[in-house]
mmCIF file of C-alpha atoms in Angstrom:
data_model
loop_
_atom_site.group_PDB
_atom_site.id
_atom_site.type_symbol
_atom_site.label_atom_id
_atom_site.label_comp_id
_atom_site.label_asym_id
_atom_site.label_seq_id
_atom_site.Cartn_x
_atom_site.Cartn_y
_atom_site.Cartn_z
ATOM 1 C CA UNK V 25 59.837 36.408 172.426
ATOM 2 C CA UNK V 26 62.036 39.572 172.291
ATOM 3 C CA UNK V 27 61.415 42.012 170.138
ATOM 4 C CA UNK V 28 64.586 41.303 168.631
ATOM 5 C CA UNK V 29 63.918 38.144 168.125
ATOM 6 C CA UNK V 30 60.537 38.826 166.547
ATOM 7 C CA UNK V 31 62.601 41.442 163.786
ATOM 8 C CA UNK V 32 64.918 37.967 163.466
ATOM 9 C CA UNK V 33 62.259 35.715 162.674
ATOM 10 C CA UNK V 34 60.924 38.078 159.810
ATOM 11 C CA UNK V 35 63.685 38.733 158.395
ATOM 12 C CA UNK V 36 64.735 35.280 158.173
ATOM 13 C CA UNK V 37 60.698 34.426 156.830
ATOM 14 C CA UNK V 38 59.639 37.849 155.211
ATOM 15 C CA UNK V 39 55.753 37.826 153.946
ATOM 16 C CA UNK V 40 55.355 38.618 150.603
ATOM 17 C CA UNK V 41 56.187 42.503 150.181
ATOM 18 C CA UNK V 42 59.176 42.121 151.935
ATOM 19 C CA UNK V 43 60.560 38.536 149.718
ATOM 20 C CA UNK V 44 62.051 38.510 146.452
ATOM 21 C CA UNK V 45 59.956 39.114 143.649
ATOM 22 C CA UNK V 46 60.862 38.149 139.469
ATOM 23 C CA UNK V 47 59.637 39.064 136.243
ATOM 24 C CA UNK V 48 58.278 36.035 135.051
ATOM 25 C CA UNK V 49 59.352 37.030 130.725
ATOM 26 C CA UNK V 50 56.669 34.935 128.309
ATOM 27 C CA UNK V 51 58.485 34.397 125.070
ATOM 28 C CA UNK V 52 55.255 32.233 124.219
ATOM 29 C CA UNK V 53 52.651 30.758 125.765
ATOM 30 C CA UNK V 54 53.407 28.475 128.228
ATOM 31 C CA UNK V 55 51.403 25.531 128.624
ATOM 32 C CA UNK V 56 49.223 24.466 132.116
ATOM 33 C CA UNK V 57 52.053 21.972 133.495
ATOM 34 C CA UNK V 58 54.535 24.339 132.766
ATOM 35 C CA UNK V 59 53.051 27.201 134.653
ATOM 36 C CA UNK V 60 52.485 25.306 137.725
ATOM 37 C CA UNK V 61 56.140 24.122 137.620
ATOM 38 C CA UNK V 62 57.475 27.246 137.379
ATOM 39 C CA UNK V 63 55.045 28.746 139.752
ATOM 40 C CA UNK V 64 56.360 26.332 142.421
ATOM 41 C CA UNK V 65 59.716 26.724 141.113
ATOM 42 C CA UNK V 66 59.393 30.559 141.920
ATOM 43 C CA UNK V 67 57.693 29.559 145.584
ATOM 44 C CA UNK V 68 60.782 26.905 146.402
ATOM 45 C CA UNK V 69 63.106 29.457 145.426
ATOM 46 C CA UNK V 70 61.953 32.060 148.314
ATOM 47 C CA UNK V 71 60.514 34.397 145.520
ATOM 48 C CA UNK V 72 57.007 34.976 146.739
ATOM 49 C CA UNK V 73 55.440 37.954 144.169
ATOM 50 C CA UNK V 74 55.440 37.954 140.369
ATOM 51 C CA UNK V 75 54.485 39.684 137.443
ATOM 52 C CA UNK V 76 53.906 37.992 133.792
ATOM 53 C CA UNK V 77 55.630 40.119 131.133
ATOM 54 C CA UNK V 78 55.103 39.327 127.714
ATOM 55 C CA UNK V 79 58.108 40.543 125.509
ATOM 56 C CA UNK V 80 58.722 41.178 122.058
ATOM 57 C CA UNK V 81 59.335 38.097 121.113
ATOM 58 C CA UNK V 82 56.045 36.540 122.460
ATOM 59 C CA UNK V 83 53.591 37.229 119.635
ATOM 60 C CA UNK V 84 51.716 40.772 119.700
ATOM 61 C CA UNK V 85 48.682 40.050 117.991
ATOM 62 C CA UNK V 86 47.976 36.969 121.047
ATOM 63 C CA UNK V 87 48.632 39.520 123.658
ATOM 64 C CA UNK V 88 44.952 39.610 125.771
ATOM 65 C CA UNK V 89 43.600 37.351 123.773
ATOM 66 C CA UNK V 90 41.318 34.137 125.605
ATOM 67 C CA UNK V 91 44.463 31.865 126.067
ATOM 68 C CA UNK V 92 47.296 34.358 127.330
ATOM 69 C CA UNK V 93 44.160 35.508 130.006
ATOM 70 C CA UNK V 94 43.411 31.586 130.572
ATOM 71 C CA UNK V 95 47.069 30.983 131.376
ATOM 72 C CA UNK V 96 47.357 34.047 133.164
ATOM 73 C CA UNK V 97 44.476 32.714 135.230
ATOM 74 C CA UNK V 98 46.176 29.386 135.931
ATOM 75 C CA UNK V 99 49.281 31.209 137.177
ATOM 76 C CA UNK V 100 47.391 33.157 139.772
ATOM 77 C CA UNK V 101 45.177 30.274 141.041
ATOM 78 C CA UNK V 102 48.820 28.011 141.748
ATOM 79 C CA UNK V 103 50.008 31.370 143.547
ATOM 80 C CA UNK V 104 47.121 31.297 145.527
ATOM 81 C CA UNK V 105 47.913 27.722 146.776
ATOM 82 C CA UNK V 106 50.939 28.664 147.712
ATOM 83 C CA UNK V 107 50.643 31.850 149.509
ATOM 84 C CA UNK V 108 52.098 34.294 146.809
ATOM 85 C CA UNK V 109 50.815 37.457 145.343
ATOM 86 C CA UNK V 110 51.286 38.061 141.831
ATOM 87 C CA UNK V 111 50.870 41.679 140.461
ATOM 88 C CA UNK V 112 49.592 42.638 136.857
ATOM 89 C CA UNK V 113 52.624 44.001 134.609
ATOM 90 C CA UNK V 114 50.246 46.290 132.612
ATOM 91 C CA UNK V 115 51.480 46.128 128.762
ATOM 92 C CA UNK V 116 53.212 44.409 126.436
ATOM 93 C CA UNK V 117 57.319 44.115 126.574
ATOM 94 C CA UNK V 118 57.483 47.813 128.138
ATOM 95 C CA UNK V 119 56.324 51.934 128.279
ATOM 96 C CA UNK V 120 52.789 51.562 129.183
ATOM 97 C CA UNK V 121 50.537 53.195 127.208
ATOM 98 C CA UNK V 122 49.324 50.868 124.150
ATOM 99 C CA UNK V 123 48.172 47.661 125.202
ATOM 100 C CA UNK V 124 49.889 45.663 121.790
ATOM 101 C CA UNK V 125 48.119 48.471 120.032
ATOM 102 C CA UNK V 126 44.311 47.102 120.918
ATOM 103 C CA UNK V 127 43.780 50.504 122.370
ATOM 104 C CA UNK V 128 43.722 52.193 119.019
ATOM 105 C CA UNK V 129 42.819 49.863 116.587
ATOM 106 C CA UNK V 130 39.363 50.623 115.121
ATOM 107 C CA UNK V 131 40.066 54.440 117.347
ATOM 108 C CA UNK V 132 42.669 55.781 114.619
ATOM 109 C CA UNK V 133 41.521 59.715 116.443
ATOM 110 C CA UNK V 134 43.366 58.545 119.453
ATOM 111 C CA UNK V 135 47.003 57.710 118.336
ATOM 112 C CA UNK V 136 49.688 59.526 119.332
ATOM 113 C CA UNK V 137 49.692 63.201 118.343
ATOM 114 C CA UNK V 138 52.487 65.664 118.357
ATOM 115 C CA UNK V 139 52.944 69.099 118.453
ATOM 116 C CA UNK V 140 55.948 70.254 115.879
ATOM 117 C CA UNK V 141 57.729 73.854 114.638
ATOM 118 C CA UNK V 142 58.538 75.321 111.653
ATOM 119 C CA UNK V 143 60.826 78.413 111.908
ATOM 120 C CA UNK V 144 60.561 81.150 108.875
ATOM 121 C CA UNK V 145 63.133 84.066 108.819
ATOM 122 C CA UNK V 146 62.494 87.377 108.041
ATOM 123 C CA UNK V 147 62.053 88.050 104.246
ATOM 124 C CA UNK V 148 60.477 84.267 104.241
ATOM 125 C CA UNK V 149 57.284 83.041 103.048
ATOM 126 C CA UNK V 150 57.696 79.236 103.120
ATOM 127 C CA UNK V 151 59.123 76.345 105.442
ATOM 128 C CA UNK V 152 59.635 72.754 105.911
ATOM 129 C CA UNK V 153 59.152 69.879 108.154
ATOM 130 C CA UNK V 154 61.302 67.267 107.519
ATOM 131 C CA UNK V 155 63.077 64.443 108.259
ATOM 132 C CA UNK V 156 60.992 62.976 111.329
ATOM 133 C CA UNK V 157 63.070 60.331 113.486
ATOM 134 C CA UNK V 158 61.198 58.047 115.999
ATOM 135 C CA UNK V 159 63.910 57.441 118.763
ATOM 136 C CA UNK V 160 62.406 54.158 118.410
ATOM 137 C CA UNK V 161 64.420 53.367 115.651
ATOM 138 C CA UNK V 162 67.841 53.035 118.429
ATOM 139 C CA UNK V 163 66.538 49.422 119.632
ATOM 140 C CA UNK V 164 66.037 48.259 116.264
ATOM 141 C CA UNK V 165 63.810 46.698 113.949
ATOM 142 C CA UNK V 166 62.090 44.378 116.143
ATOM 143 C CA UNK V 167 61.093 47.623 118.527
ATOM 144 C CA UNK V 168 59.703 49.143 114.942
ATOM 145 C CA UNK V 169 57.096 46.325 114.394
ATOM 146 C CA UNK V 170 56.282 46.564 118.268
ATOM 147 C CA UNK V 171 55.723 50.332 118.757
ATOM 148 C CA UNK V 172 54.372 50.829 115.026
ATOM 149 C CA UNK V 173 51.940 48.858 112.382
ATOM 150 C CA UNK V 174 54.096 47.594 109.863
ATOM 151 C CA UNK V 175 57.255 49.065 111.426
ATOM 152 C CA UNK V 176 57.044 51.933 109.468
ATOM 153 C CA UNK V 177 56.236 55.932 111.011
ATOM 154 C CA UNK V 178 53.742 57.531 109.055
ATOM 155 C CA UNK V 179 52.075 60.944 109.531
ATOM 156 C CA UNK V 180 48.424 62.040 108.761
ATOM 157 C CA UNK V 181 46.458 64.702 109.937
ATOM 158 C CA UNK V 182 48.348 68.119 109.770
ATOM 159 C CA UNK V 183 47.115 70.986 110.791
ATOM 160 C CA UNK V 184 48.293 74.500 112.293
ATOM 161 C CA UNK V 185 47.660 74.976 116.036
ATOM 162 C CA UNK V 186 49.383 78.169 116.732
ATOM 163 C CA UNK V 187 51.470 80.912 114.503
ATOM 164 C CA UNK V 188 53.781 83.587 115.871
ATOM 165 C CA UNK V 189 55.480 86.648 114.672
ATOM 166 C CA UNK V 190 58.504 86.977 117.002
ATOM 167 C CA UNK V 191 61.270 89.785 116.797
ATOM 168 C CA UNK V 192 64.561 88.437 116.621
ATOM 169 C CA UNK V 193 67.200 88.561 119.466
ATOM 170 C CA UNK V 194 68.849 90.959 117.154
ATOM 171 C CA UNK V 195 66.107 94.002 116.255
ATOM 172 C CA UNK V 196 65.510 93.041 120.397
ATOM 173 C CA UNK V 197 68.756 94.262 121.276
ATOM 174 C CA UNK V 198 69.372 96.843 118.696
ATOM 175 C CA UNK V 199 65.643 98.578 120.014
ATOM 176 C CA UNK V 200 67.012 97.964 123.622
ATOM 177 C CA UNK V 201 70.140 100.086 122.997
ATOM 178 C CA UNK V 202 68.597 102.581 120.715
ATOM 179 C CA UNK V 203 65.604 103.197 123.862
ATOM 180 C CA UNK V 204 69.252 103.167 126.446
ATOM 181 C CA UNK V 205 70.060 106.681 124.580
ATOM 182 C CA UNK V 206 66.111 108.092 123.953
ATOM 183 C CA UNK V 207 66.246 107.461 120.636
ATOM 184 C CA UNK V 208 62.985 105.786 120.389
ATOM 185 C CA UNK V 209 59.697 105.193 122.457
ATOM 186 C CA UNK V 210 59.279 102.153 124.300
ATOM 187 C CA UNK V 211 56.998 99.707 122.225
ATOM 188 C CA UNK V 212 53.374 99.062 123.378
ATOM 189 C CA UNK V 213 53.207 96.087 125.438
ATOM 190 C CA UNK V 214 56.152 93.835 126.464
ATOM 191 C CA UNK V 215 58.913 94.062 124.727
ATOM 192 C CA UNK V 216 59.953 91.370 122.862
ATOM 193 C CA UNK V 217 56.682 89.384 123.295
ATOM 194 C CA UNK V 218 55.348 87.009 120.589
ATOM 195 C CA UNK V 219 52.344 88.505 118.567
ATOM 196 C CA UNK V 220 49.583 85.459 117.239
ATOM 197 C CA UNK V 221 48.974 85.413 113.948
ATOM 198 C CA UNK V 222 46.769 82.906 112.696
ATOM 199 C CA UNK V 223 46.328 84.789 109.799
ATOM 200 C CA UNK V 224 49.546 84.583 108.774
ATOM 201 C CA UNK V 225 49.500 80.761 107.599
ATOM 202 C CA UNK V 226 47.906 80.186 103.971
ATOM 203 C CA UNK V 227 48.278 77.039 104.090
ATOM 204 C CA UNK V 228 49.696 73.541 105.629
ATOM 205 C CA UNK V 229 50.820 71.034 102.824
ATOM 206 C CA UNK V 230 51.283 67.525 104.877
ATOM 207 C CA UNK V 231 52.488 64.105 103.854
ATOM 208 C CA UNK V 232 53.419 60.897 106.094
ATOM 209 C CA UNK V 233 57.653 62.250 106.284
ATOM 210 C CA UNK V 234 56.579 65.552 106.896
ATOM 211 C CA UNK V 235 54.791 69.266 105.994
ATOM 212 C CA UNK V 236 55.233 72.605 103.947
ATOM 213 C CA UNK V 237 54.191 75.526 105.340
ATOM 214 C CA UNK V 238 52.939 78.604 103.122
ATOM 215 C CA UNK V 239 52.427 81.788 104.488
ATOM 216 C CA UNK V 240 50.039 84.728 103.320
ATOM 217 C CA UNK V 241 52.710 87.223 103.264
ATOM 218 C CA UNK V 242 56.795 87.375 103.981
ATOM 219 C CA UNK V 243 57.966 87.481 107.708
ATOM 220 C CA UNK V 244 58.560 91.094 108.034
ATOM 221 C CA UNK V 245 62.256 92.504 108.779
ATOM 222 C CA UNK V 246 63.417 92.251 112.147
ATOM 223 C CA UNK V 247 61.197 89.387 112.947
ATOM 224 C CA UNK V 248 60.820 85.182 111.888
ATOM 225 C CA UNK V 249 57.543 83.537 112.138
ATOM 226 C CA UNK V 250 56.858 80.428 114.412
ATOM 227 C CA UNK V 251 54.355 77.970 113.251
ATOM 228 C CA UNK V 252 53.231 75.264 115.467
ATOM 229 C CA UNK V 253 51.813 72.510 113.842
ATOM 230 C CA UNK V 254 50.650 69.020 115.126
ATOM 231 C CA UNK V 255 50.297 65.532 113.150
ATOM 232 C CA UNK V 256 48.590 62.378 114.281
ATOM 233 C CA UNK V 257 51.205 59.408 113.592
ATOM 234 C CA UNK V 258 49.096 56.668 112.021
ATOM 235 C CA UNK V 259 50.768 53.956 112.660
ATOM 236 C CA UNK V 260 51.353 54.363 115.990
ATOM 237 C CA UNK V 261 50.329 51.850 118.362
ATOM 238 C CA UNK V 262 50.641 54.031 121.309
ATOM 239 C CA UNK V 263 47.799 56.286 122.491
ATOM 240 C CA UNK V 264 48.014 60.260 122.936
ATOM 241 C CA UNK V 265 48.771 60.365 126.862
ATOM 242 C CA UNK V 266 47.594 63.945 127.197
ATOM 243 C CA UNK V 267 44.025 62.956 125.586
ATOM 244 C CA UNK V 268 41.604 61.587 128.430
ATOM 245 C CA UNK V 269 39.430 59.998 125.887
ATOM 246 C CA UNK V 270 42.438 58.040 124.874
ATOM 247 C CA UNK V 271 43.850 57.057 128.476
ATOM 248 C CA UNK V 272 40.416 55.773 128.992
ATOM 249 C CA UNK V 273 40.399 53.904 125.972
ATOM 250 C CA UNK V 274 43.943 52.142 127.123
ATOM 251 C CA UNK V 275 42.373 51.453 130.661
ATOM 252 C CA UNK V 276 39.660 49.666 128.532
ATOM 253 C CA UNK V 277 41.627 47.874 126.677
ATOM 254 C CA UNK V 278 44.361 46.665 128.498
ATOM 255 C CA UNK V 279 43.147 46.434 132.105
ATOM 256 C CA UNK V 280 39.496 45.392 131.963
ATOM 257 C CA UNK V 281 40.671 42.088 130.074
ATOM 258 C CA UNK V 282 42.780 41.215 133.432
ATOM 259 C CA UNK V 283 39.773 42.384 135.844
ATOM 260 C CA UNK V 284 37.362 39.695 133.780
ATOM 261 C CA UNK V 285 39.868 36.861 133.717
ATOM 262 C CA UNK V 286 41.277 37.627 137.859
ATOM 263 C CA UNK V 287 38.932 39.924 139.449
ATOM 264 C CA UNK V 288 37.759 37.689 141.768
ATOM 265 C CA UNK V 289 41.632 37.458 143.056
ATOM 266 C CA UNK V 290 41.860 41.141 143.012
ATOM 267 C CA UNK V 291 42.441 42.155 146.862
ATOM 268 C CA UNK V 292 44.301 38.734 147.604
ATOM 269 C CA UNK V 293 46.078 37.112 145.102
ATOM 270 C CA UNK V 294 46.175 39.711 142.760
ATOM 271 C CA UNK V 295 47.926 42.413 144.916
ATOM 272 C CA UNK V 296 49.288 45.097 142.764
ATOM 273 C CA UNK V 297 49.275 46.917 139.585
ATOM 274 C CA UNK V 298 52.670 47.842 137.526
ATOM 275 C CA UNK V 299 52.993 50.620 135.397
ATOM 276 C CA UNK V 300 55.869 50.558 133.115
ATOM 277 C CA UNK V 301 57.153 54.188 132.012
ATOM 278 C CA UNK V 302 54.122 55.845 130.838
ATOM 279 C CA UNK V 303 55.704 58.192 128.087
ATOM 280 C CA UNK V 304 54.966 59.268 124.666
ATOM 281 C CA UNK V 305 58.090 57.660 121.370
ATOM 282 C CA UNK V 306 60.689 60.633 121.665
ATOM 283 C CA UNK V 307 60.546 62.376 117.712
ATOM 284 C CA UNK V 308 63.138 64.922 116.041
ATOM 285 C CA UNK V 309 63.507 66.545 112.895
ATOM 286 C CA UNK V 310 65.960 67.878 110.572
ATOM 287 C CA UNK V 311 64.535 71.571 111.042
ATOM 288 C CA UNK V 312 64.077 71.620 114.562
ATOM 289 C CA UNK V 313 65.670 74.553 116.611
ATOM 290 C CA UNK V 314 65.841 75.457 120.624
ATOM 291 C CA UNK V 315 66.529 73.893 123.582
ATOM 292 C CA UNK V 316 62.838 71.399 123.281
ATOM 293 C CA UNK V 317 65.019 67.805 121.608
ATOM 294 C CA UNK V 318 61.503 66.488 120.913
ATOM 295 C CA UNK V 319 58.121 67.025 119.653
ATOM 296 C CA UNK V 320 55.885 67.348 122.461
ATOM 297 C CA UNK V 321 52.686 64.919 123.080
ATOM 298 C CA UNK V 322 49.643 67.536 121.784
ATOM 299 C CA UNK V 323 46.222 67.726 122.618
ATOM 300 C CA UNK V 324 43.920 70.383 121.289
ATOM 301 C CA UNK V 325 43.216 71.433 124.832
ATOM 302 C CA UNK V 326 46.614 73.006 124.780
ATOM 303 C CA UNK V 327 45.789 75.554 122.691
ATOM 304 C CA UNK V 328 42.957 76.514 124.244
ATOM 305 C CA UNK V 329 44.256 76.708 127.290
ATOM 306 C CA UNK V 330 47.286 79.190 125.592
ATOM 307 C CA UNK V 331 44.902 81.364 124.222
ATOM 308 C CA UNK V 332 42.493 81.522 127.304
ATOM 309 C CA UNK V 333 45.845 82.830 129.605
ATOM 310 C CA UNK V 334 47.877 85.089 127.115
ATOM 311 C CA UNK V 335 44.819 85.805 124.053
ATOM 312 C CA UNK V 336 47.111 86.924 121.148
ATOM 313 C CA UNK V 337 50.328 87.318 123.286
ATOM 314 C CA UNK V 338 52.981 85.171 124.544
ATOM 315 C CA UNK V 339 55.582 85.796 127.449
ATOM 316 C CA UNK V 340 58.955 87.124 125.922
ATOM 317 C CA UNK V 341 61.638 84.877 125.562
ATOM 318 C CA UNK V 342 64.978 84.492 127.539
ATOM 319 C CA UNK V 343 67.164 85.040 125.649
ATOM 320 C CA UNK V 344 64.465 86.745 123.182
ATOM 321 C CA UNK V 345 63.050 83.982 121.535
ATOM 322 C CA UNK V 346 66.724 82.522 120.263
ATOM 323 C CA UNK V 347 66.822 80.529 117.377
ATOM 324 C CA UNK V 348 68.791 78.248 118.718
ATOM 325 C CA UNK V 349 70.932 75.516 116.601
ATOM 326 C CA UNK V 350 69.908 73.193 113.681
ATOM 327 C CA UNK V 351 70.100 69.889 114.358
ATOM 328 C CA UNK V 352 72.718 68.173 111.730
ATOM 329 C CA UNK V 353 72.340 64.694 110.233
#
């Protein structure tokens, strides 16, 4: 046989990676007979892979639970009979990372946590948080109830990671032209750096919308304060994805169920693993300023790691540390 010939025959008979493949969407639980029909359905159809996907309408709180796995197990064995692989789709409906919230129930220290900013002009001793908005809340109600307990966002656990004195882009530029001309001597350090101050924050006043920041003293002129400060959401059924603890905690909870009920297909059958787009709920806020349009995933390592490469300084700015817009509505 030519080789010609040979790249004929396959293509008209592909092996498995090379056939169609199909989401197979569980709005319930199917039961034996219909798996098997479907299975060979799939098979007479030339589709040769698939992955189970339970979606949002398929109950959350039977997700992993002994029958899904036993039916899951029944739909791999009739694959195997028929020469198909099947691959795992790793979470429930979509954006791996929660596992229908059995990752952090009973492990409330691993939800989601974000890292926010409060912005406090010169003159200013006090500033506000408000006004939180899951991006979750664009696909609706039924998306609430799926990404959070109750449907309903709720903060917990303020606290202040870092604080900054910053000079504005204005006493910047004014100190720039007034050094052009040897008016003045060049400040120590960078110019226009950040200076910490975690002395500057008396105290963080936080509630499940939102915070109030105090601070010891008003910003001085020709400067605004930035305080970083990061919340927990508690009714999150995501994990933090920049916490190891908590990425292990997902792998134990949403993949070692499928390794007990298929491992022994793992290899054969069970060919592949599907990750979903791994990312943290997108979150904005009436106050928030810059070019960032979200509050970013936060671990505690973060701030070490900050202080460890700049100590009490941060890299200036371009343009110097601009205040950017207010978001509106």
């Amino acid at each position: 046989m030519s080789a010609h010939e040979t790249a004929l025959r396959r293509f008209r008979n592909p092996d498995p990676w090379h056939a169609p493949a199909a989401y197979w969407f569980w709005h319930r639980l199917p039961d034996e007979d219909t798996i098997r029909a479907q299975v060979r359905q799939m098979h007479d159809a030339g589709i040769r892979s698939f992955q189970v996907q339970a979606r949002l309408s398929y109950p959350i709180e039977g997700y992993l639970d002994d029958d899904y796995l036993a039916a899951c197990r029944t739909a791999v064995e009739t694959a195997a009979g028929l020469g198909m692989i099947v691959g795992i789709y790793d979470d429930y409906n979509w954006q791996t990372g929660h596992a229908a919230g059995r990752a952090v129930t009973g492990h409330d220290e691993l939800r989601e946590r974000h890292l926010f900013w409060v912005r406090i002009p010169a003159g200013g001793s006090e500033g506000s948080l408000s006004g939180i908005r899951s991006a979750t809340e664009n696909l609706g109600p039924a998306a609430m109830d799926w990404h959070y307990e109750g449907g309903v966002v709720a903060w917990a656990d303020w606290r202040v990671e870092y604080a900054l004195v910053v000079e504005t882009a204005e006493a910047a530029e004014a100190a720039e032209a007034a050094e052009a001309i040897g008016t003045v001597e060049a400040a120590e350090g960078e110019q226009g750096a950040a200076a910490e101050r975690p002395e500057l924050v008396d105290r963080v006043d936080g509630a499940s919308d939102g915070c109030h920041v105090r601070l010891v003293e008003p910003v001085p002129d020709g400067a605004e304060a930035i305080v970083f400060v990061s919340a927990r959401c508690a009714t999150s059924r995501l994990v933090n994805p920049v916490d190891p603890v908590a990425v292990d905690r997902f792998i134990e909870a949403g993949y070692q169920p499928f390794a007990d009920a298929l491992g022994d297909f793992f290899g054969s059958t069970v060919a592949y693993m599907f990750f979903d787009q791994p990312h943290a709920v997108f979150y904005d806020w009436a106050e928030r300023t810059g070019d960032l349009r979200s509050a970013m995933p936060f671990h505690e390592s973060l701030a070490v790691s900050i202080r460890e490469r700049w100590g009490g300084r941060t890299p200036r700015c371009s343009p110097p540390c601009s205040t950017g817009t207010t978001r509106s509505g």
